[in-house]
mmCIF file of C-alpha atoms and ligand atoms in Angstrom:
data_model
loop_
_atom_site.group_PDB
_atom_site.id
_atom_site.type_symbol
_atom_site.label_atom_id
_atom_site.label_comp_id
_atom_site.label_asym_id
_atom_site.label_seq_id
_atom_site.Cartn_x
_atom_site.Cartn_y
_atom_site.Cartn_z
ATOM 1 C CA MET E 1 231.789 -54.383 57.258
ATOM 2 C CA ILE E 2 232.088 -55.174 60.955
ATOM 3 C CA GLU E 3 233.163 -58.485 62.372
ATOM 4 C CA LEU E 4 233.370 -59.621 65.981
ATOM 5 C CA ILE E 5 235.634 -62.584 66.641
ATOM 6 C CA LYS E 6 235.457 -64.428 69.968
ATOM 7 C CA VAL E 7 234.390 -61.254 71.718
ATOM 8 C CA SER E 8 233.901 -61.326 75.480
ATOM 9 C CA LYS E 9 232.995 -58.522 77.837
ATOM 10 C CA ILE E 10 233.742 -58.806 81.518
ATOM 11 C CA TYR E 11 232.647 -56.211 84.049
ATOM 12 C CA GLN E 12 234.262 -55.801 87.412
ATOM 13 C CA LEU E 13 231.700 -55.427 90.198
ATOM 14 C CA ASP E 14 233.570 -54.675 93.436
ATOM 15 C CA GLU E 15 235.436 -57.947 94.019
ATOM 16 C CA ASP E 16 233.444 -59.981 91.523
ATOM 17 C CA LEU E 17 233.757 -60.335 87.795
ATOM 18 C CA PHE E 18 230.649 -60.496 85.689
ATOM 19 C CA THR E 19 230.750 -61.891 82.177
ATOM 20 C CA ALA E 20 228.234 -59.980 80.058
ATOM 21 C CA LEU E 21 229.348 -61.443 76.698
ATOM 22 C CA LYS E 22 230.997 -64.811 76.082
ATOM 23 C CA ASN E 23 232.831 -65.680 72.870
ATOM 24 C CA ILE E 24 230.564 -63.840 70.461
ATOM 25 C CA ASN E 25 231.185 -64.324 66.745
ATOM 26 C CA ILE E 26 229.104 -62.158 64.472
ATOM 27 C CA THR E 27 229.461 -60.374 61.139
ATOM 28 C CA ILE E 28 227.367 -57.386 60.093
ATOM 29 C CA LYS E 29 227.449 -56.796 56.356
ATOM 30 C CA GLN E 30 226.575 -53.727 54.342
ATOM 31 C CA GLY E 31 222.821 -53.460 53.769
ATOM 32 C CA GLU E 32 221.817 -56.152 56.252
ATOM 33 C CA LEU E 33 218.780 -55.944 58.506
ATOM 34 C CA THR E 34 219.309 -57.781 61.794
ATOM 35 C CA ALA E 35 217.115 -58.203 64.861
ATOM 36 C CA ILE E 36 218.652 -59.122 68.209
ATOM 37 C CA THR E 37 216.312 -60.570 70.809
ATOM 38 C CA GLY E 38 216.672 -62.116 74.244
ATOM 39 C CA PRO E 39 215.673 -61.580 77.882
ATOM 40 C CA SER E 40 216.624 -58.561 79.939
ATOM 41 C CA GLY E 41 220.255 -58.637 81.012
ATOM 42 C CA CYS E 42 221.401 -61.153 78.371
ATOM 43 C CA GLY E 43 223.869 -58.654 76.870
ATOM 44 C CA LYS E 44 222.013 -57.117 73.909
ATOM 45 C CA SER E 45 222.952 -53.499 74.641
ATOM 46 C CA THR E 46 226.509 -54.485 75.514
ATOM 47 C CA LEU E 47 226.781 -56.213 72.134
ATOM 48 C CA MET E 48 225.319 -53.191 70.314
ATOM 49 C CA HIS E 49 227.831 -50.904 72.012
ATOM 50 C CA ILE E 50 230.707 -53.061 70.826
ATOM 51 C CA ILE E 51 229.336 -53.334 67.261
ATOM 52 C CA GLY E 52 228.951 -49.523 67.237
ATOM 53 C CA LEU E 53 232.491 -48.946 68.568
ATOM 54 C CA LEU E 54 231.087 -47.243 71.673
ATOM 55 C CA ASP E 55 232.760 -49.814 73.864
ATOM 56 C CA GLU E 56 235.683 -52.208 73.572
ATOM 57 C CA PRO E 57 235.671 -55.933 74.307
ATOM 58 C CA SER E 58 237.637 -57.400 77.231
ATOM 59 C CA SER E 59 238.963 -60.048 74.861
ATOM 60 C CA GLY E 60 238.522 -60.988 71.228
ATOM 61 C CA LYS E 61 238.732 -58.872 68.109
ATOM 62 C CA VAL E 62 236.618 -56.276 66.384
ATOM 63 C CA LEU E 63 237.434 -55.883 62.695
ATOM 64 C CA PHE E 64 236.204 -52.929 60.692
ATOM 65 C CA ASN E 65 236.470 -53.650 56.954
ATOM 66 C CA GLY E 66 239.060 -56.256 57.890
ATOM 67 C CA LYS E 67 241.131 -53.935 60.067
ATOM 68 C CA ASP E 68 241.574 -54.666 63.764
ATOM 69 C CA ILE E 69 240.269 -51.605 65.609
ATOM 70 C CA ALA E 70 242.563 -52.377 68.557
ATOM 71 C CA GLU E 71 245.330 -50.915 66.383
ATOM 72 C CA LEU E 72 243.585 -47.547 66.141
ATOM 73 C CA SER E 73 243.949 -44.627 68.540
ATOM 74 C CA ASP E 74 240.944 -43.487 70.599
ATOM 75 C CA ASN E 75 240.656 -40.450 68.344
ATOM 76 C CA ASP E 76 240.608 -42.561 65.196
ATOM 77 C CA ILE E 77 237.968 -44.825 66.723
ATOM 78 C CA SER E 78 235.771 -41.805 67.574
ATOM 79 C CA SER E 79 235.998 -40.414 64.055
ATOM 80 C CA LEU E 80 235.327 -43.832 62.567
ATOM 81 C CA ARG E 81 232.284 -44.268 64.826
ATOM 82 C CA ASN E 82 231.040 -40.815 63.945
ATOM 83 C CA GLU E 83 231.325 -41.567 60.244
ATOM 84 C CA PHE E 84 229.933 -45.044 60.082
ATOM 85 C CA ALA E 85 227.382 -45.476 62.887
ATOM 86 C CA GLY E 86 224.206 -43.748 63.991
ATOM 87 C CA PHE E 87 222.480 -44.653 67.262
ATOM 88 C CA VAL E 88 218.806 -44.699 68.197
ATOM 89 C CA PHE E 89 217.673 -45.418 71.754
ATOM 90 C CA GLN E 90 214.524 -46.396 73.603
ATOM 91 C CA GLN E 91 214.389 -43.089 75.550
ATOM 92 C CA PHE E 92 215.105 -41.030 72.392
ATOM 93 C CA ASN E 93 218.002 -39.306 74.268
ATOM 94 C CA LEU E 94 217.290 -35.869 72.828
ATOM 95 C CA ILE E 95 218.672 -32.754 74.507
ATOM 96 C CA ASN E 96 215.700 -30.845 75.931
ATOM 97 C CA LYS E 97 217.475 -27.488 75.886
ATOM 98 C CA LEU E 98 218.069 -27.729 72.142
ATOM 99 C CA ASN E 99 215.369 -27.457 69.496
ATOM 100 C CA VAL E 100 214.711 -30.148 66.896
ATOM 101 C CA LEU E 101 217.083 -28.722 64.294
ATOM 102 C CA GLU E 102 219.869 -28.256 66.865
ATOM 103 C CA ASN E 103 219.396 -31.815 68.137
ATOM 104 C CA ILE E 104 219.688 -33.208 64.616
ATOM 105 C CA LEU E 105 222.834 -31.166 63.950
ATOM 106 C CA LEU E 106 224.500 -32.143 67.229
ATOM 107 C CA PRO E 107 226.623 -35.014 65.838
ATOM 108 C CA THR E 108 228.089 -32.639 63.234
ATOM 109 C CA LEU E 109 229.242 -30.111 65.824
ATOM 110 C CA TYR E 110 232.935 -30.956 65.758
ATOM 111 C CA TYR E 111 233.008 -32.272 62.213
ATOM 112 C CA ARG E 112 231.016 -29.746 60.217
ATOM 113 C CA HIS E 113 234.077 -28.216 58.566
ATOM 114 C CA LYS E 114 235.129 -31.695 57.429
ATOM 115 C CA LEU E 115 231.782 -32.812 56.030
ATOM 116 C CA PRO E 116 231.550 -33.134 52.250
ATOM 117 C CA PHE E 117 227.948 -31.825 52.346
ATOM 118 C CA ASN E 118 225.959 -28.991 53.872
ATOM 119 C CA ALA E 119 224.782 -30.262 57.264
ATOM 120 C CA ASN E 120 222.009 -27.679 57.597
ATOM 121 C CA GLN E 121 220.574 -28.569 54.227
ATOM 122 C CA ARG E 122 220.741 -32.280 55.013
ATOM 123 C CA ALA E 123 218.979 -31.678 58.351
ATOM 124 C CA TYR E 124 216.115 -29.975 56.516
ATOM 125 C CA GLU E 125 215.914 -32.784 53.947
ATOM 126 C CA LEU E 126 215.706 -35.358 56.733
ATOM 127 C CA MET E 127 213.045 -33.340 58.583
ATOM 128 C CA GLU E 128 211.000 -33.115 55.373
ATOM 129 C CA ARG E 129 211.368 -36.813 54.769
ATOM 130 C CA PHE E 130 210.251 -37.671 58.298
ATOM 131 C CA SER E 131 207.446 -35.067 58.377
ATOM 132 C CA ILE E 132 208.891 -33.041 61.245
ATOM 133 C CA ALA E 133 210.002 -29.959 59.282
ATOM 134 C CA GLU E 134 207.357 -27.729 60.853
ATOM 135 C CA LYS E 135 208.780 -28.697 64.251
ATOM 136 C CA ALA E 136 212.319 -27.522 63.416
ATOM 137 C CA LYS E 137 212.243 -24.818 66.109
ATOM 138 C CA SER E 138 210.206 -26.798 68.667
ATOM 139 C CA PHE E 139 211.732 -28.340 71.762
ATOM 140 C CA PRO E 140 211.645 -32.126 72.302
ATOM 141 C CA ASN E 141 209.252 -31.985 75.291
ATOM 142 C CA LYS E 142 206.626 -30.422 73.025
ATOM 143 C CA LEU E 143 206.676 -33.392 70.645
ATOM 144 C CA SER E 144 204.882 -36.741 70.635
ATOM 145 C CA GLY E 145 206.903 -39.913 71.251
ATOM 146 C CA GLY E 146 206.807 -40.847 67.564
ATOM 147 C CA GLN E 147 207.995 -37.377 66.560
ATOM 148 C CA GLN E 148 210.796 -37.497 69.127
ATOM 149 C CA GLN E 149 211.940 -40.845 67.792
ATOM 150 C CA ARG E 150 211.899 -39.497 64.217
ATOM 151 C CA VAL E 151 214.081 -36.595 65.382
ATOM 152 C CA ALA E 152 216.417 -39.144 66.962
ATOM 153 C CA ILE E 153 216.549 -41.115 63.702
ATOM 154 C CA ALA E 154 217.272 -37.940 61.730
ATOM 155 C CA ARG E 155 220.063 -37.178 64.202
ATOM 156 C CA ALA E 156 221.416 -40.715 63.713
ATOM 157 C CA LEU E 157 221.426 -40.147 59.936
ATOM 158 C CA ILE E 158 222.907 -36.663 59.766
ATOM 159 C CA ASN E 159 226.479 -37.850 59.169
ATOM 160 C CA LYS E 160 225.388 -40.303 56.428
ATOM 161 C CA PRO E 161 226.282 -43.432 58.396
ATOM 162 C CA LYS E 162 226.556 -46.948 56.958
ATOM 163 C CA ILE E 163 224.817 -48.561 59.914
ATOM 164 C CA ILE E 164 221.994 -47.673 62.298
ATOM 165 C CA LEU E 165 222.064 -49.327 65.699
ATOM 166 C CA ALA E 166 218.645 -49.095 67.312
ATOM 167 C CA ASP E 167 218.311 -50.295 70.913
ATOM 168 C CA GLU E 168 214.608 -50.910 71.637
ATOM 169 C CA PRO E 169 213.555 -47.971 69.431
ATOM 170 C CA THR E 170 209.857 -48.784 69.871
ATOM 171 C CA GLY E 171 210.008 -49.600 73.596
ATOM 172 C CA ASN E 172 208.462 -46.277 74.666
ATOM 173 C CA LEU E 173 205.888 -46.046 71.881
ATOM 174 C CA ASP E 174 202.374 -47.391 71.436
ATOM 175 C CA SER E 175 202.171 -50.267 68.974
ATOM 176 C CA LYS E 176 200.871 -48.207 66.055
ATOM 177 C CA THR E 177 203.551 -45.528 66.406
ATOM 178 C CA GLY E 178 206.109 -48.285 66.979
ATOM 179 C CA SER E 179 205.134 -49.971 63.698
ATOM 180 C CA LYS E 180 205.606 -46.669 61.873
ATOM 181 C CA ILE E 181 209.120 -46.323 63.264
ATOM 182 C CA LEU E 182 209.899 -49.896 62.212
ATOM 183 C CA GLU E 183 208.588 -49.236 58.705
ATOM 184 C CA LEU E 184 210.843 -46.209 58.561
ATOM 185 C CA LEU E 185 213.880 -48.273 59.577
ATOM 186 C CA GLN E 186 213.011 -50.917 56.971
ATOM 187 C CA GLU E 187 212.681 -48.211 54.335
ATOM 188 C CA LEU E 188 216.122 -46.852 55.243
ATOM 189 C CA ASN E 189 217.482 -50.354 54.769
ATOM 190 C CA LYS E 190 215.807 -50.853 51.386
ATOM 191 C CA GLN E 191 216.146 -47.403 49.828
ATOM 192 C CA ASP E 192 219.365 -46.153 51.361
ATOM 193 C CA LYS E 193 221.054 -49.586 51.639
ATOM 194 C CA LEU E 194 221.810 -48.957 55.297
ATOM 195 C CA SER E 195 222.673 -51.803 57.630
ATOM 196 C CA ILE E 196 220.218 -51.839 60.504
ATOM 197 C CA VAL E 197 220.705 -53.675 63.773
ATOM 198 C CA ILE E 198 217.731 -53.489 66.074
ATOM 199 C CA VAL E 199 217.383 -54.791 69.613
ATOM 200 C CA THR E 200 213.849 -55.675 70.531
ATOM 201 C CA HIS E 201 211.919 -57.590 73.179
ATOM 202 C CA ASP E 202 208.970 -57.950 70.850
ATOM 203 C CA PRO E 203 208.918 -61.355 69.094
ATOM 204 C CA GLN E 204 206.300 -60.016 66.654
ATOM 205 C CA ILE E 205 208.616 -57.220 65.569
ATOM 206 C CA ALA E 206 211.502 -59.612 65.180
ATOM 207 C CA THR E 207 209.520 -61.760 62.744
ATOM 208 C CA VAL E 208 209.567 -58.955 60.167
ATOM 209 C CA PHE E 209 213.352 -58.986 60.085
ATOM 210 C CA PRO E 210 215.081 -61.509 57.823
ATOM 211 C CA ARG E 211 218.062 -62.059 60.085
ATOM 212 C CA LYS E 212 217.442 -62.904 63.707
ATOM 213 C CA ILE E 213 219.934 -63.382 66.482
ATOM 214 C CA ARG E 214 218.755 -64.757 69.781
ATOM 215 C CA MET E 215 220.847 -64.237 72.901
ATOM 216 C CA LEU E 216 220.861 -65.822 76.326
ATOM 217 C CA ASP E 217 223.298 -65.220 79.192
ATOM 218 C CA GLY E 218 225.844 -63.390 77.077
ATOM 219 C CA GLN E 219 225.839 -65.900 74.243
ATOM 220 C CA ILE E 220 224.239 -66.223 70.852
ATOM 221 C CA ILE E 221 221.991 -69.263 71.075
ATOM 222 C CA LYS E 222 220.283 -68.996 67.718
ATOM 223 C CA SER E 223 221.172 -67.195 64.555
ATOM 224 C CA LYS E 224 219.509 -67.277 61.165
HETATM 225 N N1 LIG O 301 228.864 -50.973 83.280
HETATM 226 C C1 LIG O 301 228.486 -52.154 83.763
HETATM 227 N N2 LIG O 301 229.036 -52.640 84.888
HETATM 228 C C2 LIG O 301 228.678 -53.842 85.381
HETATM 229 N N3 LIG O 301 227.759 -54.643 84.823
HETATM 230 C C3 LIG O 301 227.159 -54.218 83.708
HETATM 231 C C4 LIG O 301 227.481 -52.955 83.121
HETATM 232 N N4 LIG O 301 226.733 -52.801 82.009
HETATM 233 C C5 LIG O 301 225.972 -53.910 81.911
HETATM 234 N N5 LIG O 301 226.226 -54.763 82.931
HETATM 235 C C6 LIG O 301 225.625 -56.081 83.142
HETATM 236 O O1 LIG O 301 225.788 -56.860 81.961
HETATM 237 C C7 LIG O 301 224.620 -57.608 81.683
HETATM 238 C C8 LIG O 301 224.149 -57.313 80.281
HETATM 239 O O2 LIG O 301 223.666 -55.960 80.239
HETATM 240 P P1 LIG O 301 222.960 -55.365 78.956
HETATM 241 O O3 LIG O 301 222.651 -53.957 79.253
HETATM 242 O O4 LIG O 301 223.797 -55.645 77.764
HETATM 243 O O5 LIG O 301 221.625 -56.245 78.876
HETATM 244 P P2 LIG O 301 220.392 -56.149 77.874
HETATM 245 O O6 LIG O 301 220.267 -57.476 77.219
HETATM 246 O O7 LIG O 301 220.554 -54.963 77.001
HETATM 247 O O8 LIG O 301 219.162 -55.957 78.875
HETATM 248 P P3 LIG O 301 217.816 -55.075 78.697
HETATM 249 O O9 LIG O 301 216.930 -55.882 77.794
HETATM 250 O O10 LIG O 301 217.263 -55.004 80.075
HETATM 251 O O11 LIG O 301 218.182 -53.754 78.135
HETATM 252 C C9 LIG O 301 223.611 -57.267 82.768
HETATM 253 O O12 LIG O 301 223.602 -58.275 83.734
HETATM 254 C C10 LIG O 301 224.131 -55.979 83.348
HETATM 255 O O13 LIG O 301 223.810 -55.854 84.700
HETATM 256 MG MG1 LIG O 302 219.520 -53.160 76.844
#
Protein backbone atom coordinates (compact mmCIF):
# COMPACT_ATOMS: atom_id res chain seq x y z
CA MET A 1 0.00 0.00 0.00
CA ILE A 2 2.69 2.47 1.02
CA GLU A 3 6.36 2.07 0.32
CA LEU A 4 9.28 4.26 1.37
CA ILE A 5 12.43 3.88 -0.69
CA LYS A 6 15.72 5.33 0.56
CA VAL A 7 13.87 8.06 2.40
CA SER A 8 15.88 10.71 4.23
CA LYS A 9 14.69 13.75 6.11
CA ILE A 10 17.01 16.64 6.75
CA TYR A 11 16.06 19.63 8.86
CA GLN A 12 17.77 22.96 8.61
CA LEU A 13 18.57 24.42 12.03
CA ASP A 14 19.97 27.93 11.53
CA GLU A 15 23.28 27.19 9.79
CA ASP A 16 23.33 23.49 10.60
CA LEU A 17 21.66 20.57 8.92
CA PHE A 18 20.19 17.83 11.03
CA THR A 19 19.47 14.42 9.56
CA ALA A 20 16.37 13.02 11.25
CA LEU A 21 15.94 10.03 8.89
CA LYS A 22 18.65 8.25 6.91
CA ASN A 23 17.92 5.95 3.98
CA ILE A 24 14.76 4.37 5.33
CA ASN A 25 13.26 1.49 3.36
CA ILE A 26 9.92 0.26 4.61
CA THR A 27 6.70 -1.16 3.18
CA ILE A 28 3.34 -1.01 4.94
CA LYS A 29 0.86 -3.49 3.54
CA GLN A 30 -2.90 -3.62 3.82
CA GLY A 31 -4.00 -5.17 7.12
CA GLU A 32 -0.59 -5.12 8.77
CA LEU A 33 -0.01 -4.32 12.43
CA THR A 34 3.36 -2.66 13.02
CA ALA A 35 5.03 -1.31 16.15
CA ILE A 36 7.82 1.25 15.88
CA THR A 37 10.07 1.63 18.91
CA GLY A 38 13.25 3.50 19.72
CA PRO A 39 14.61 6.22 22.01
CA SER A 40 13.36 9.78 22.08
CA GLY A 41 14.55 11.79 19.10
CA CYS A 42 15.39 8.77 16.90
CA GLY A 43 12.89 9.85 14.23
CA LYS A 44 9.74 7.83 14.97
CA SER A 45 7.28 10.71 14.61
CA THR A 46 9.10 12.03 11.56
CA LEU A 47 8.76 8.59 9.96
CA MET A 48 5.05 8.39 10.85
CA HIS A 49 4.45 11.80 9.29
CA ILE A 50 6.04 10.68 6.04
CA ILE A 51 4.14 7.35 6.00
CA GLY A 52 0.91 9.32 6.60
CA LEU A 53 1.68 11.85 3.84
CA LEU A 54 1.73 14.68 6.39
CA ASP A 55 5.29 15.48 5.46
CA GLU A 56 7.56 14.92 2.48
CA PRO A 57 11.05 13.41 2.51
CA SER A 58 14.13 15.48 1.66
CA SER A 59 15.26 12.66 -0.61
CA GLY A 60 14.02 9.23 -1.59
CA LYS A 61 10.61 8.10 -2.79
CA VAL A 62 7.21 7.52 -1.28
CA LEU A 63 5.03 5.21 -3.36
CA PHE A 64 1.31 4.91 -2.75
CA ASN A 65 -0.06 1.76 -4.41
CA GLY A 66 3.00 1.90 -6.65
CA LYS A 67 2.56 5.55 -7.62
CA ASP A 68 5.22 8.10 -6.73
CA ILE A 69 3.48 10.76 -4.64
CA ALA A 70 6.05 13.35 -5.75
CA GLU A 71 4.09 13.44 -9.01
CA LEU A 72 0.90 14.54 -7.26
CA SER A 73 -0.17 18.10 -6.53
CA ASP A 74 -0.47 19.28 -2.91
CA ASN A 75 -4.24 19.16 -3.26
CA ASP A 76 -4.19 15.58 -4.51
CA ILE A 77 -1.90 14.59 -1.65
CA SER A 78 -4.28 16.17 0.90
CA SER A 79 -7.29 14.34 -0.50
CA LEU A 80 -5.36 11.09 -0.65
CA ARG A 81 -4.24 11.53 2.98
CA ASN A 82 -7.77 12.36 4.04
CA GLU A 83 -9.09 9.22 2.37
CA PHE A 84 -6.51 6.70 3.38
CA ALA A 85 -5.03 7.73 6.74
CA GLY A 86 -6.35 8.45 10.21
CA PHE A 87 -4.10 9.85 12.94
CA VAL A 88 -4.12 9.29 16.69
CA PHE A 89 -1.78 11.21 19.00
CA GLN A 90 -0.45 11.01 22.53
CA GLN A 91 -2.17 14.28 23.59
CA PHE A 92 -5.47 13.27 21.91
CA ASN A 93 -5.45 16.63 20.02
CA LEU A 94 -9.18 17.20 20.38
CA ILE A 95 -10.65 20.67 19.92
CA ASN A 96 -11.92 21.81 23.32
CA LYS A 97 -14.46 24.24 21.88
CA LEU A 98 -16.18 21.46 19.95
CA ASN A 99 -18.24 18.69 21.51
CA VAL A 100 -17.50 14.99 20.99
CA LEU A 101 -19.73 14.61 17.93
CA GLU A 102 -18.31 17.77 16.32
CA ASN A 103 -14.74 16.60 16.98
CA ILE A 104 -15.44 13.25 15.33
CA LEU A 105 -17.01 14.94 12.31
CA LEU A 106 -14.18 17.45 11.89
CA PRO A 107 -12.23 15.52 9.22
CA THR A 108 -15.38 15.36 7.06
CA LEU A 109 -15.91 19.12 7.11
CA TYR A 110 -14.68 19.85 3.60
CA TYR A 111 -15.48 16.45 2.15
CA ARG A 112 -18.95 15.66 3.44
CA HIS A 113 -20.65 16.29 0.10
CA LYS A 114 -18.21 13.85 -1.53
CA LEU A 115 -18.55 11.04 1.00
CA PRO A 116 -20.35 7.91 -0.19
CA PHE A 117 -21.93 7.49 3.28
CA ASN A 118 -23.76 9.55 5.87
CA ALA A 119 -21.06 11.02 8.12
CA ASN A 120 -23.45 11.77 10.98
CA GLN A 121 -24.74 8.23 11.03
CA ARG A 122 -21.21 6.82 10.91
CA ALA A 123 -20.18 9.10 13.81
CA TYR A 124 -23.02 7.68 15.91
CA GLU A 125 -22.10 4.10 14.97
CA LEU A 126 -18.50 4.72 16.01
CA MET A 127 -19.58 6.34 19.29
CA GLU A 128 -21.81 3.34 20.03
CA ARG A 129 -19.01 0.95 19.23
CA PHE A 130 -16.57 2.78 21.49
CA SER A 131 -19.11 3.33 24.30
CA ILE A 132 -19.03 7.12 24.14
CA ALA A 133 -22.47 7.72 22.60
CA GLU A 134 -23.88 9.26 25.78
CA LYS A 135 -21.03 11.78 25.63
CA ALA A 136 -21.92 13.00 22.12
CA LYS A 137 -22.72 16.52 23.35
CA SER A 138 -20.01 16.67 26.04
CA PHE A 139 -16.84 18.69 25.65
CA PRO A 140 -13.42 16.97 25.68
CA ASN A 141 -12.30 18.51 29.00
CA LYS A 142 -15.21 16.76 30.72
CA LEU A 143 -14.02 13.32 29.60
CA SER A 144 -11.52 10.85 31.04
CA GLY A 145 -8.25 10.24 29.18
CA GLY A 146 -9.48 6.89 27.86
CA GLN A 147 -12.71 8.45 26.62
CA GLN A 148 -10.81 11.29 24.95
CA GLN A 149 -8.57 8.80 23.18
CA ARG A 150 -11.62 6.82 22.00
CA VAL A 151 -13.07 10.05 20.59
CA ALA A 152 -9.75 10.63 18.83
CA ILE A 153 -9.85 7.10 17.39
CA ALA A 154 -13.43 7.61 16.21
CA ARG A 155 -12.31 10.86 14.57
CA ALA A 156 -9.44 8.98 12.90
CA LEU A 157 -11.94 6.43 11.55
CA ILE A 158 -14.69 8.73 10.34
CA ASN A 159 -13.49 8.83 6.73
CA LYS A 160 -13.09 5.02 6.58
CA PRO A 161 -9.31 5.08 6.26
CA LYS A 162 -7.12 2.13 5.25
CA ILE A 163 -4.46 2.89 7.83
CA ILE A 164 -4.34 4.24 11.38
CA LEU A 165 -1.13 5.93 12.45
CA ALA A 166 -0.97 6.13 16.23
CA ASP A 167 1.91 8.08 17.77
CA GLU A 168 2.24 7.04 21.43
CA PRO A 169 -1.54 6.64 21.80
CA THR A 170 -1.19 5.27 25.34
CA GLY A 171 1.51 7.70 26.51
CA ASN A 172 -0.90 9.83 28.55
CA LEU A 173 -2.98 6.97 29.94
CA ASP A 174 -2.64 4.70 32.96
CA SER A 175 -1.61 1.16 32.05
CA LYS A 176 -5.09 -0.35 32.33
CA THR A 177 -6.71 2.31 30.15
CA GLY A 178 -3.73 2.08 27.80
CA SER A 179 -4.24 -1.68 27.40
CA LYS A 180 -7.89 -1.07 26.51
CA ILE A 181 -6.90 1.37 23.78
CA LEU A 182 -4.38 -1.15 22.43
CA GLU A 183 -7.01 -3.90 22.42
CA LEU A 184 -9.26 -1.56 20.47
CA LEU A 185 -6.54 -0.91 17.88
CA GLN A 186 -5.88 -4.65 17.56
CA GLU A 187 -9.59 -5.26 17.09
CA LEU A 188 -9.71 -2.65 14.31
CA ASN A 189 -6.85 -4.50 12.65
CA LYS A 190 -8.51 -7.91 12.93
CA GLN A 191 -12.16 -7.07 12.28
CA ASP A 192 -11.88 -4.12 9.93
CA LYS A 193 -8.63 -5.24 8.24
CA LEU A 194 -7.07 -1.86 8.91
CA SER A 195 -3.32 -1.37 8.77
CA ILE A 196 -2.12 -0.04 12.10
CA VAL A 197 1.23 1.59 12.72
CA ILE A 198 1.87 2.44 16.33
CA VAL A 199 4.80 4.29 17.86
CA THR A 200 5.49 3.30 21.42
CA HIS A 201 8.20 3.59 24.05
CA ASP A 202 6.80 0.63 25.91
CA PRO A 203 8.67 -2.62 25.09
CA GLN A 204 5.85 -4.61 26.72
CA ILE A 205 3.30 -3.10 24.36
CA ALA A 206 5.52 -3.75 21.38
CA THR A 207 5.69 -7.46 22.19
CA VAL A 208 1.98 -7.85 21.39
CA PHE A 209 2.54 -6.65 17.85
CA PRO A 210 3.67 -9.18 15.25
CA ARG A 211 5.80 -6.76 13.27
CA LYS A 212 8.36 -4.68 15.11
CA ILE A 213 10.62 -2.00 13.78
CA ARG A 214 13.36 -0.65 15.98
CA MET A 215 14.92 2.72 15.21
CA LEU A 216 18.08 4.44 16.35
CA ASP A 217 19.50 7.78 15.17
CA GLY A 218 17.23 8.05 12.15
CA GLN A 219 17.78 4.50 10.96
CA ILE A 220 15.98 1.20 11.18
CA ILE A 221 18.28 -1.07 13.15
CA LYS A 222 16.00 -4.05 13.53
CA SER A 223 12.94 -5.16 11.67
CA LYS A 224 10.93 -8.34 11.97
N1 LIG B 1 10.73 20.68 12.44
C1 LIG B 1 11.91 20.26 12.89
N2 LIG B 1 13.00 21.03 12.76
C2 LIG B 1 14.21 20.62 13.19
N3 LIG B 1 14.43 19.44 13.78
C3 LIG B 1 13.39 18.62 13.96
C4 LIG B 1 12.07 18.99 13.53
N4 LIG B 1 11.23 17.98 13.83
C5 LIG B 1 11.99 17.03 14.43
N5 LIG B 1 13.28 17.42 14.51
C6 LIG B 1 14.39 16.64 15.06
O1 LIG B 1 14.43 15.37 14.42
C7 LIG B 1 14.72 14.35 15.36
C8 LIG B 1 13.65 13.28 15.30
O2 LIG B 1 12.44 13.84 15.82
P1 LIG B 1 11.14 12.96 16.05
O3 LIG B 1 10.09 13.86 16.54
O4 LIG B 1 10.86 12.18 14.82
O5 LIG B 1 11.63 11.95 17.20
P2 LIG B 1 10.82 10.83 17.99
O6 LIG B 1 11.55 9.55 17.78
O7 LIG B 1 9.39 10.88 17.60
O8 LIG B 1 11.02 11.28 19.51
P3 LIG B 1 9.98 11.18 20.75
O9 LIG B 1 10.03 9.74 21.19
O10 LIG B 1 10.58 12.08 21.78
O11 LIG B 1 8.64 11.61 20.30
C9 LIG B 1 14.87 15.02 16.71
O12 LIG B 1 16.23 15.19 17.01
C10 LIG B 1 14.19 16.35 16.53
O13 LIG B 1 14.77 17.34 17.33
MG1 LIG C 1 7.66 11.41 18.62
